[in-house]
Amino acid sequence: MSEGNVQEGFGVFEVFVQKTQADFHTHVGSVVAPSPDVALMNARENFLRRDLGVNLWVVPRQCVTATPYDSEGDWFAREFDRKYREAGGYPENGRLWKMYKEKVLQLEEIVEDLHGKGDKNNESASS
């Protein structure tokens, strides 16, 4: 729904529905209405006519803050290396934990070991 189709005095409201009390509110669409009360009625008629719900939110579109689609740089890039959270990192964590149990490692040794392994991977990839 484009902002150009909205009549004077009407606003676009984003609609969120909670199906059960255990569920999150989920965005289901938007409605055009002159006030939040009318937006609630329109949203109920449009989005809960056949489905059940326990709660309904309508939020004026101008109150929603979002990231731009054409943002400079990569907005969603990872700021830190979090490979340890990925499933592929578990064997590496097991190896480091075994080394730790055998002797107490210093932080510098762990970092050196990780950087050394990364350098070997880079050399094999470039070959």
C-alpha positions as a printed NumPy array, in Angstrom:
array([[  0.   ,   0.   ,   0.   ],
       [  1.608,   3.239,  -1.062],
       [  1.426,   6.483,   0.856],
       [  0.213,   8.27 ,  -2.31 ],
       [ -3.156,   6.441,  -2.213],
       [ -4.011,   7.642,   1.317],
       [ -6.764,  10.251,   1.501],
       [ -6.351,  13.504,   3.427],
       [ -6.984,  12.915,   7.138],
       [ -6.469,   9.161,   6.852],
       [ -3.37 ,   7.299,   7.919],
       [ -1.765,   3.935,   7.271],
       [ -1.672,   1.593,  10.271],
       [  0.444,  -1.56 ,  10.472],
       [ -1.49 ,  -4.488,  11.972],
       [ -0.081,  -7.093,  14.37 ],
       [ -2.076, -10.135,  15.57 ],
       [ -1.424, -12.398,  18.547],
       [ -3.054, -15.793,  17.849],
       [ -2.722, -17.208,  21.404],
       [ -1.385, -15.749,  24.64 ],
       [  1.746, -17.889,  24.219],
       [  2.486, -16.479,  20.727],
       [  4.26 , -13.323,  19.684],
       [  2.447, -10.567,  17.852],
       [  2.932, -11.116,  14.121],
       [  2.678,  -8.491,  11.398],
       [ -0.195,  -9.429,   9.095],
       [ -0.641,  -6.335,   6.939],
       [ -1.811,  -2.744,   7.006],
       [ -5.055,  -0.788,   6.916],
       [ -6.005,   2.793,   6.072],
       [ -8.17 ,   4.579,   8.62 ],
       [ -8.872,   8.05 ,  10.014],
       [ -8.136,   7.033,  13.634],
       [ -6.65 ,   4.182,  15.673],
       [-10.125,   3.051,  16.825],
       [-11.378,   2.726,  13.252],
       [ -8.089,   1.034,  12.324],
       [ -8.721,  -1.582,  15.043],
       [-12.211,  -2.283,  13.675],
       [-10.922,  -2.494,  10.088],
       [ -8.071,  -4.769,  11.158],
       [-10.462,  -7.076,  13.015],
       [-12.71 ,  -7.305,   9.964],
       [ -9.856,  -7.832,   7.514],
       [ -7.481, -10.078,   9.447],
       [ -9.567, -11.872,  12.104],
       [-12.738, -12.625,  10.173],
       [-11.834, -16.292,   9.732],
       [ -8.888, -16.693,  12.123],
       [ -8.909, -16.537,  15.893],
       [ -6.812, -14.104,  17.879],
       [ -6.473, -12.906,  21.454],
       [ -4.905,  -9.495,  20.857],
       [ -4.622,  -6.976,  18.041],
       [ -2.25 ,  -4.035,  17.656],
       [ -2.448,  -1.196,  15.159],
       [  0.552,   1.109,  14.896],
       [  0.714,   4.27 ,  12.784],
       [  3.249,   3.641,  10.025],
       [  5.068,   6.913,  10.732],
       [  5.796,   5.602,  14.276],
       [  7.732,   2.598,  12.924],
       [ 11.483,   3.067,  12.595],
       [ 13.216,   0.792,  10.117],
       [ 16.569,   0.359,   8.428],
       [ 16.791,   1.741,   4.897],
       [ 16.925,  -0.766,   2.059],
       [ 19.633,   1.185,   0.232],
       [ 21.852,   1.887,   3.257],
       [ 25.503,   2.723,   2.698],
       [ 27.725,  -0.058,   3.976],
       [ 26.438,  -3.355,   5.179],
       [ 24.01 ,  -2.652,   8.037],
       [ 23.599,  -6.333,   8.901],
       [ 27.285,  -7.299,   8.771],
       [ 28.703,  -9.064,  11.799],
       [ 30.753,  -6.772,  13.978],
       [ 32.619,  -9.553,  15.751],
       [ 33.781, -13.011,  14.804],
       [ 31.191, -15.348,  16.293],
       [ 32.14 , -18.593,  14.605],
       [ 32.053, -20.309,  17.977],
       [ 28.256, -19.966,  17.86 ],
       [ 27.946, -21.796,  14.564],
       [ 27.577, -25.562,  14.447],
       [ 30.908, -25.907,  12.642],
       [ 32.734, -24.41 ,  15.623],
       [ 31.93 , -27.235,  18.027],
       [ 34.779, -29.588,  16.997],
       [ 37.213, -26.696,  17.388],
       [ 35.803, -25.911,  20.834],
       [ 36.207, -29.571,  21.818],
       [ 39.839, -29.576,  20.712],
       [ 40.578, -26.39 ,  22.651],
       [ 38.783, -27.731,  25.733],
       [ 40.885, -30.911,  25.588],
       [ 44.053, -28.795,  25.373],
       [ 42.808, -26.741,  28.299],
       [ 42.216, -29.83 ,  30.427],
       [ 45.709, -31.137,  29.659],
       [ 47.384, -27.916,  30.707],
       [ 46.265, -24.454,  31.618],
       [ 46.602, -22.307,  28.529],
       [ 47.221, -18.616,  28.488],
       [ 44.899, -16.451,  26.436],
       [ 47.763, -15.51 ,  24.117],
       [ 48.41 , -19.208,  23.337],
       [ 44.756, -19.78 ,  22.414],
       [ 44.679, -16.696,  20.164],
       [ 47.99 , -17.684,  18.58 ],
       [ 46.673, -21.201,  17.933],
       [ 43.484, -19.875,  16.335],
       [ 45.341, -17.347,  14.166],
       [ 47.865, -19.972,  13.135],
       [ 45.094, -22.31 ,  12.016],
       [ 43.398, -19.477,  10.122],
       [ 46.646, -18.699,   8.284],
       [ 46.994, -22.353,   7.239],
       [ 43.416, -22.328,   5.882],
       [ 44.113, -19.146,   3.92 ],
       [ 47.283, -20.651,   2.413],
       [ 45.484, -23.828,   1.334],
       [ 42.592, -21.839,  -0.149],
       [ 44.926, -19.651,  -2.189],
       [ 46.869, -22.631,  -3.574]])
